[in-house]
XYZ file of C-alpha atoms in Angstrom:
86
model
C -13.482 9.637 -61.567
C -10.149 7.851 -61.345
C -9.084 9.024 -64.782
C -10.054 12.633 -64.057
C -8.215 12.581 -60.734
C -5.278 10.665 -62.233
C -5.406 7.926 -59.606
C -5.914 4.178 -59.662
C -9.589 3.221 -59.840
C -9.086 0.604 -57.117
C -8.122 3.422 -54.725
C -11.326 5.279 -55.608
C -13.519 2.185 -55.137
C -11.881 1.370 -51.821
C -12.200 4.966 -50.656
C -15.888 5.093 -51.531
C -16.549 2.319 -49.020
C -15.987 4.748 -46.158
C -15.725 8.238 -47.662
C -17.799 10.629 -49.757
C -16.581 11.421 -53.262
C -15.810 14.999 -52.253
C -13.628 13.683 -49.410
C -11.664 11.596 -51.896
C -11.053 14.721 -53.979
C -9.954 16.587 -50.849
C -7.694 13.680 -49.922
C -6.087 13.647 -53.362
C -5.087 17.300 -53.038
C -4.038 16.891 -49.402
C -1.955 13.814 -50.244
C -0.122 15.783 -52.927
C 0.584 18.599 -50.464
C 1.820 16.193 -47.776
C 3.704 13.946 -50.248
C 1.862 10.807 -49.134
C -0.073 8.310 -51.214
C -3.810 8.750 -51.594
C -4.604 5.227 -50.415
C -2.514 5.744 -47.277
C -4.277 9.005 -46.470
C -7.728 7.504 -47.069
C -6.864 4.562 -44.819
C -6.291 6.919 -41.889
C -9.837 6.889 -40.535
C -9.078 9.660 -38.047
C -8.096 12.078 -40.828
C -10.791 14.711 -41.264
C -11.175 15.617 -44.915
C -12.879 18.985 -45.256
C -12.322 22.400 -46.778
C -11.143 23.558 -43.369
C -8.549 20.763 -43.148
C -7.299 21.722 -46.613
C -6.987 25.374 -45.596
C -5.155 24.411 -42.407
C -2.677 22.338 -44.449
C -2.079 25.218 -46.859
C -3.709 23.546 -49.853
C -4.772 25.987 -52.578
C -8.553 25.723 -52.857
C -8.971 26.799 -56.490
C -7.545 23.519 -57.919
C -9.778 21.581 -55.513
C -12.836 23.500 -56.708
C -11.832 22.881 -60.320
C -11.485 19.131 -59.665
C -14.894 18.986 -57.997
C -16.551 21.040 -60.742
C -15.142 18.832 -63.503
C -15.976 15.622 -61.698
C -19.551 16.540 -60.820
C -20.177 17.874 -64.334
C -19.004 14.588 -65.809
C -21.153 12.609 -63.364
C -24.194 14.717 -64.249
C -23.732 13.975 -67.944
C -23.251 10.274 -67.218
C -26.518 10.306 -65.298
C -28.314 12.011 -68.170
C -26.882 9.479 -70.601
C -28.415 6.699 -68.497
C -31.841 8.348 -68.741
C -31.666 8.428 -72.514
C -29.681 5.370 -73.706
C -29.123 4.952 -77.425
């Protein structure tokens, strides 16, 4: 996930302690729009990370959808690989 999102894996692991994966993707796009770091945005517990919050901030939703599609596709294939190890 970190490689696909072009962020440090430690930020992803830390974020997953309190956030859903989709929220981390939302945060990545919101952080870029607001010119703040992803870890700083994720640390703000009061920050609501949703499609609505992205719209309100003026974040284009198509790149967010693309990120989610790519990430969940990759995770699905990883899961399948675990079912049929070589």
